[in-house]
Each structure stands twice: as C-alpha cells, then as structure tokens.
Short mmCIF file of C-alpha atoms in Angstrom, two decimals:
data_model
loop_
_atom_site.label_atom_id
_atom_site.label_comp_id
_atom_site.label_asym_id
_atom_site.label_seq_id
_atom_site.Cartn_x
_atom_site.Cartn_y
_atom_site.Cartn_z
CA MET A 22 38.97 -65.55 -0.49
CA GLU A 23 42.57 -66.02 0.60
CA MET A 24 42.07 -64.09 3.81
CA GLY A 25 39.00 -66.17 4.68
CA TYR A 26 40.98 -69.33 4.21
CA LYS A 27 43.80 -68.18 6.44
CA GLN A 28 41.45 -67.03 9.16
CA LYS A 29 39.81 -70.52 9.06
CA VAL A 30 43.27 -72.15 9.42
CA GLN A 31 44.19 -69.93 12.35
CA GLN A 32 40.96 -70.57 13.96
CA ARG A 33 41.35 -74.28 13.55
CA LYS A 34 44.86 -74.11 15.07
CA LEU A 35 43.47 -72.12 18.02
CA VAL A 36 40.76 -74.79 18.57
CA LEU A 37 43.34 -77.60 18.47
CA LYS A 38 45.61 -75.66 20.88
CA MET A 39 42.75 -75.28 23.26
CA MET A 40 41.92 -78.94 23.02
CA GLU A 41 45.43 -79.77 24.01
CA ARG A 42 45.49 -77.32 26.87
CA SER A 43 46.57 -78.67 30.31
CA VAL A 44 46.11 -77.28 33.76
CA ILE A 45 49.03 -77.39 36.21
CA PHE A 46 48.68 -76.62 39.92
CA PHE A 47 51.66 -75.64 42.03
CA ASP A 48 52.15 -75.62 45.75
CA ILE A 49 54.05 -72.64 47.02
CA ASP A 50 56.39 -73.43 50.03
CA GLY A 51 59.04 -76.03 48.99
CA THR A 52 57.62 -76.22 45.52
CA LEU A 53 57.51 -72.86 43.73
CA LEU A 54 59.62 -71.22 46.49
CA ASN A 55 62.88 -72.67 47.88
CA HIS A 56 63.70 -72.90 51.59
CA ASP A 57 64.72 -69.25 51.56
CA LYS A 58 61.29 -68.35 50.18
CA LYS A 59 62.85 -67.30 46.85
CA LEU A 60 61.53 -68.13 43.37
CA PRO A 61 64.24 -69.98 41.30
CA ALA A 62 64.82 -68.26 37.89
CA SER A 63 64.27 -71.70 36.21
CA THR A 64 60.84 -71.96 37.79
CA LYS A 65 59.71 -68.54 36.80
CA GLU A 66 60.84 -69.11 33.15
CA ALA A 67 59.11 -72.50 33.06
CA VAL A 68 55.83 -71.14 34.33
CA PHE A 69 55.77 -68.40 31.65
CA THR A 70 56.64 -70.97 28.97
CA LEU A 71 53.62 -73.00 30.11
CA LYS A 72 51.44 -69.92 29.77
CA GLU A 73 52.78 -69.05 26.39
CA GLN A 74 51.87 -72.56 25.20
CA GLY A 75 48.32 -71.87 26.21
CA HIS A 76 48.25 -73.92 29.39
CA GLU A 77 46.34 -72.91 32.53
CA VAL A 78 48.75 -72.36 35.43
CA ALA A 79 47.34 -72.18 38.97
CA ILE A 80 48.50 -72.19 42.64
CA ALA A 81 47.27 -74.64 45.23
CA THR A 82 48.39 -73.69 48.71
CA GLY A 83 47.52 -73.64 52.37
CA ARG A 84 48.42 -69.96 52.47
CA ALA A 85 45.90 -67.12 52.67
CA PRO A 86 45.35 -65.13 49.42
CA PHE A 87 46.98 -62.12 51.09
CA MET A 88 50.09 -64.08 51.79
CA TYR A 89 51.18 -64.41 48.19
CA GLU A 90 49.85 -61.47 46.28
CA GLU A 91 53.32 -60.55 45.11
CA LEU A 92 54.06 -64.05 43.87
CA ARG A 93 50.80 -64.09 41.86
CA LYS A 94 51.71 -60.72 40.31
CA GLU A 95 55.29 -61.87 39.49
CA LEU A 96 54.02 -64.97 37.75
CA ASP A 97 50.87 -63.43 36.31
CA ILE A 98 48.67 -66.10 37.91
CA ASN A 99 45.04 -65.31 38.52
CA THR A 100 43.64 -68.81 39.27
CA TYR A 101 44.35 -70.20 42.70
CA VAL A 102 43.26 -72.50 45.45
CA SER A 103 43.84 -70.91 48.97
CA TYR A 104 43.45 -72.25 52.49
CA ASN A 105 43.82 -75.90 51.34
CA GLY A 106 40.73 -75.64 49.15
CA GLN A 107 38.46 -73.47 51.15
CA TYR A 108 38.85 -70.24 48.98
CA VAL A 109 38.95 -70.85 45.22
CA VAL A 110 39.46 -68.19 42.59
CA LEU A 111 39.23 -68.80 38.84
CA ASN A 112 40.67 -66.05 36.52
CA GLY A 113 40.34 -63.38 39.31
CA GLU A 114 36.84 -64.29 40.25
CA VAL A 115 35.80 -66.20 43.34
CA LEU A 116 34.49 -69.55 42.26
CA ASP A 117 33.89 -71.37 45.62
CA THR A 118 34.18 -70.92 49.32
CA ASN A 119 33.99 -73.28 52.29
CA PRO A 120 33.97 -71.51 55.71
CA LEU A 121 34.51 -73.08 59.08
CA SER A 122 31.59 -73.77 61.47
CA ILE A 123 31.62 -70.83 63.91
CA PRO A 124 30.01 -72.72 66.89
CA ALA A 125 32.55 -75.51 66.51
CA LEU A 126 35.35 -72.99 66.17
CA LEU A 127 34.39 -71.23 69.35
CA LYS A 128 34.40 -74.56 71.26
CA LEU A 129 37.82 -75.33 69.82
CA THR A 130 39.02 -71.89 70.93
CA GLU A 131 37.83 -72.37 74.44
CA THR A 132 39.69 -75.70 74.71
CA ALA A 133 42.86 -74.22 73.18
CA LEU A 134 42.87 -71.39 75.68
CA VAL A 135 42.81 -73.86 78.57
CA ASN A 136 45.82 -75.69 77.05
CA ASP A 137 47.69 -72.44 76.34
CA HIS A 138 47.41 -73.13 72.50
CA PRO A 139 46.74 -69.87 70.69
CA VAL A 140 44.65 -69.73 67.51
CA VAL A 141 44.64 -67.37 64.62
CA TYR A 142 41.38 -66.67 62.66
CA MET A 143 41.82 -66.13 58.94
CA ASP A 144 39.41 -64.79 56.26
CA HIS A 145 40.32 -63.79 52.73
CA GLU A 146 41.60 -60.43 53.64
CA ASP A 147 43.47 -60.68 56.92
CA MET A 148 44.19 -62.73 60.07
CA ARG A 149 43.82 -62.05 63.77
CA ALA A 150 45.10 -63.79 66.90
CA ASN A 151 42.95 -64.62 69.93
CA VAL A 152 45.86 -63.76 72.32
CA PRO A 153 48.02 -60.55 72.34
CA GLU A 154 51.27 -62.51 71.77
CA HIS A 155 52.74 -65.95 71.94
CA SER A 156 56.16 -67.52 71.12
CA TYR A 157 54.48 -70.31 69.01
CA ILE A 158 52.82 -67.66 66.78
CA LYS A 159 56.03 -65.72 66.35
CA GLU A 160 58.12 -68.75 65.53
CA SER A 161 55.86 -70.25 62.95
CA ILE A 162 54.64 -67.04 61.20
CA LYS A 163 58.30 -65.79 61.02
CA SER A 164 59.22 -68.99 59.08
CA LEU A 165 56.92 -67.92 56.21
CA LYS A 166 59.01 -64.78 55.70
CA ILE A 167 55.91 -62.59 54.98
CA ASP A 168 55.12 -59.06 55.88
CA HIS A 169 51.78 -59.93 57.48
CA PHE A 170 51.65 -60.71 61.22
CA PRO A 171 48.35 -61.27 63.08
CA ALA A 172 47.24 -58.48 65.37
CA HIS A 173 45.19 -59.21 68.43
CA ASP A 174 41.49 -59.43 68.01
CA PRO A 175 39.70 -62.41 69.75
CA HIS A 176 36.34 -61.44 68.12
CA TYR A 177 37.58 -61.44 64.52
CA TYR A 178 35.35 -64.39 63.68
CA GLU A 179 32.24 -62.31 64.29
CA GLU A 180 30.17 -61.30 61.18
CA ARG A 181 32.62 -62.72 58.70
CA ASP A 182 33.53 -66.08 57.12
CA ILE A 183 36.56 -67.74 58.55
CA PHE A 184 38.13 -70.12 55.99
CA GLN A 185 40.90 -71.50 58.04
CA THR A 186 42.27 -71.27 61.62
CA LEU A 187 45.81 -71.88 62.78
CA LEU A 188 46.11 -73.94 65.96
CA PHE A 189 49.49 -73.48 67.59
CA CYS A 190 50.56 -76.56 69.61
CA PRO A 191 53.67 -78.93 69.58
CA GLU A 192 53.66 -81.96 67.33
CA GLY A 193 51.40 -84.72 68.51
CA GLU A 194 49.28 -82.51 70.76
CA GLU A 195 46.75 -81.94 67.93
CA LYS A 196 45.56 -85.51 68.47
CA GLN A 197 43.43 -84.43 71.48
CA TYR A 198 41.56 -82.02 69.15
CA GLU A 199 41.16 -84.49 66.44
CA GLU A 200 39.35 -86.81 68.70
CA VAL A 201 36.84 -84.16 69.91
CA PHE A 202 36.30 -81.82 67.03
CA GLN A 203 34.82 -83.89 64.28
CA ASP A 204 33.88 -80.83 62.10
CA PHE A 205 37.54 -80.15 61.40
CA ASP A 206 40.63 -81.60 59.75
CA PHE A 207 44.02 -80.82 61.31
CA ILE A 208 46.99 -80.48 58.98
CA ARG A 209 50.40 -79.92 60.40
CA TRP A 210 52.63 -77.45 58.47
CA HIS A 211 55.10 -76.48 61.22
CA PRO A 212 56.55 -78.09 64.44
CA VAL A 213 54.30 -75.78 66.53
CA SER A 214 51.36 -75.08 64.17
CA CYS A 215 48.54 -76.84 62.37
CA ASP A 216 45.96 -75.70 59.80
CA VAL A 217 42.38 -76.27 60.84
CA VAL A 218 40.00 -76.61 57.84
CA PRO A 219 36.46 -77.95 57.49
CA LYS A 220 36.24 -81.71 57.60
CA GLY A 221 36.91 -83.07 54.12
CA GLY A 222 38.37 -79.81 53.00
CA SER A 223 41.58 -80.21 50.89
CA LYS A 224 43.50 -78.70 47.99
CA TRP A 225 41.89 -81.47 45.84
CA ARG A 226 38.46 -80.22 46.73
CA GLY A 227 39.29 -76.82 45.41
CA ILE A 228 41.00 -78.21 42.35
CA GLU A 229 37.91 -80.24 41.41
CA LYS A 230 35.93 -76.98 41.29
CA ILE A 231 38.38 -75.44 38.85
CA VAL A 232 38.87 -78.35 36.51
CA GLU A 233 35.13 -78.91 36.32
CA LYS A 234 34.63 -75.24 35.35
CA LEU A 235 37.39 -75.33 32.82
CA GLY A 236 36.39 -78.69 31.33
CA ILE A 237 39.88 -79.98 31.06
CA PRO A 238 40.04 -83.80 31.07
CA LYS A 239 41.81 -85.66 33.83
CA GLU A 240 44.57 -86.85 31.44
CA ARG A 241 45.69 -83.24 31.17
CA GLN A 242 45.62 -82.34 34.85
CA TYR A 243 48.89 -81.98 36.73
CA ALA A 244 50.01 -80.93 40.28
CA PHE A 245 53.33 -80.40 42.01
CA GLY A 246 53.82 -80.48 45.85
CA ASP A 247 55.98 -81.41 48.73
CA GLY A 248 54.05 -81.31 52.07
CA LEU A 249 51.54 -83.31 53.96
CA ASN A 250 48.74 -81.08 52.80
CA ASP A 251 49.52 -82.09 49.28
CA ILE A 252 48.93 -85.84 49.75
CA GLU A 253 45.29 -85.94 48.68
CA MET A 254 45.98 -83.55 45.67
CA LEU A 255 48.90 -85.63 44.37
CA SER A 256 47.07 -88.96 44.99
CA MET A 257 43.89 -87.82 43.26
CA ILE A 258 45.12 -85.92 40.29
CA HIS A 259 46.08 -87.82 37.17
CA HIS A 260 49.62 -86.51 37.09
CA GLY A 261 50.89 -85.98 40.58
CA VAL A 262 54.45 -84.82 40.97
CA ALA A 263 56.27 -84.81 44.27
CA MET A 264 59.33 -82.58 44.82
CA GLY A 265 62.57 -84.32 45.68
CA ASN A 266 62.61 -82.36 48.91
CA GLY A 267 59.08 -83.54 49.84
CA GLU A 268 57.97 -85.64 52.71
CA GLU A 269 58.33 -89.46 52.18
CA GLU A 270 54.51 -89.91 52.59
CA VAL A 271 54.00 -87.43 49.73
CA LYS A 272 56.50 -89.17 47.41
CA ALA A 273 54.75 -92.49 48.08
CA VAL A 274 51.43 -91.40 46.63
CA ALA A 275 52.79 -89.30 43.70
CA LYS A 276 53.00 -90.75 40.22
CA TYR A 277 56.28 -88.98 39.71
CA VAL A 278 59.15 -87.65 41.83
CA THR A 279 61.29 -84.80 40.57
CA LYS A 280 64.40 -83.22 41.84
CA SER A 281 64.40 -80.83 44.82
CA VAL A 282 63.28 -77.16 44.53
CA GLU A 283 66.97 -76.25 44.98
CA GLU A 284 67.89 -78.35 41.98
CA ASP A 285 65.49 -76.79 39.47
CA GLY A 286 62.90 -79.42 40.42
CA ILE A 287 59.96 -77.66 38.65
CA LEU A 288 61.74 -77.43 35.35
CA HIS A 289 62.92 -80.96 35.64
CA GLY A 290 59.51 -82.27 36.57
CA LEU A 291 57.82 -80.38 33.69
CA LYS A 292 60.25 -82.06 31.30
CA MET A 293 59.70 -85.42 32.98
CA VAL A 294 55.88 -85.30 32.32
CA GLY A 295 56.28 -84.04 28.80
CA LEU A 296 55.00 -80.53 29.31
CA LEU A 297 58.27 -78.86 28.34
#
C-alpha cells in the first residue's frame, strides 16, 4: 500500500515536471562558441543543468550537421536545426527536410561562374565546391575553424538533396542574385560568403516543426542568437535572447539582450529569463 502511494507521488511529480518543461534553442557561432570557436565552461555547465532539470535543449544553426558533431557529443544534444531550418532532427531522428530547387540552383551556378563567384553544394553528409580552389572559399571556411574543407566536385548536386549552398561574393554583390533568383533567400554570414536557402527557409521554420512535435507551449519556448540569420528566430519565438556581441539588428528584435559570449552571456541570459 505504501509503495503504491509513493509511486503515485513520484509519477505525479514527473508529470508536473514534464508540464513545466521548456525548450531552449542555441545558435552556435558567437552564441555557444566564442570568437575563438571555444565553448565557455560556464555555457557547458549551464546546458547540462538545463538538461538535468528536464528541459529540452536544442541547437539552431546555419551550419551543416557534419560541422558540429563534436559539439553535439560534448553537450549530449540530439535535437537540432541545421542549414537555417532546412534539415531538422528531433532526438536523433530526421523530422523534416527542405531541399533547394535544383533547376534554380543550376541557373544560379551559371551566373556565379560568369561573375567569378564560386559556390559550394551542401547535403547532410558533406559539401563540394564547383571550382578547384578560390581565395573566397579558403578565407570564409577557415574562419569556422573546422576540419572539413570542400573538395572539388561540380556535379555534387546530382542525385542528392542539397539543403544549402554557399555563394562566395563580397558584401553587397549578392543583391544582383536576390533580384533574379526568387526561389532563394540569401543570408550573409561572412564578408565574402552568403548562405543560399529556399525562399522562406529560416531557423524559425525548423523550430516550428520541433515545438509542434514536442507540444511545448509558446510561453516556454526560448532561443539565443547573435547573427543576421537569427533575426526571424528571435523575433518570432516567445522568449528571444540576443547576445551582447550580436548585430544591432538582432538586438533590436529580441525580447532580451544578455552579455557577450566572452562574458558568460549564456549563463547570464538563462538567469535573466528565469531558467536558472
């Protein structure tokens, strides 16, 4: 009789805990990782504390899945939004994908070749460049401080889904592509590189798929970010937190602004919103 009562109490506590569960999405560069691409100790500890409390912790990034495998392992995170919302995984299982239009991508590539603007095709496993080498590719990929570098394969788009393409061109020159290629959105992430995603594709699109599946109400949805590709995410989610090192346009749409990633901004922000 006593054991049955205790089990009921424990079960009720578990149900209450699940009812209070929140979901928190973190961008990577400039948010989880500092400018040296290092994970601050305070951030790692904060993430594990959230997980111990029963919250769902996820990543929302413009990066490819293969670009942050080690980070996912280090933080024990199995739910993530890659390619700015085009490849969505929930608890290790692919939940949703949104590939680029191949005919439109080929036309984009043709125009880019004329302008000496290389492109890199990316699927969920790897990436390949349409030219053997280019200074823009070296400069921007090097800034990510990752082991992967795109080999040359101009036909990589064939017989596979391409979820994001990198267009390498100086700032402002993407405007000519935006005017012509209406199937795509162009999101700058580096002085000589833009993410090319399907029109309307964004981190928020991927997040919506996850929160709908999890059934967590909007009042318990949080996101942290710093870059231009975080604007829609932070403006649409109920609790949007911009990093202190973030772009001014990002801070303008966020509900909260925390300290910079170099100043334990994740820990400070989680305390600010009442999660820690």
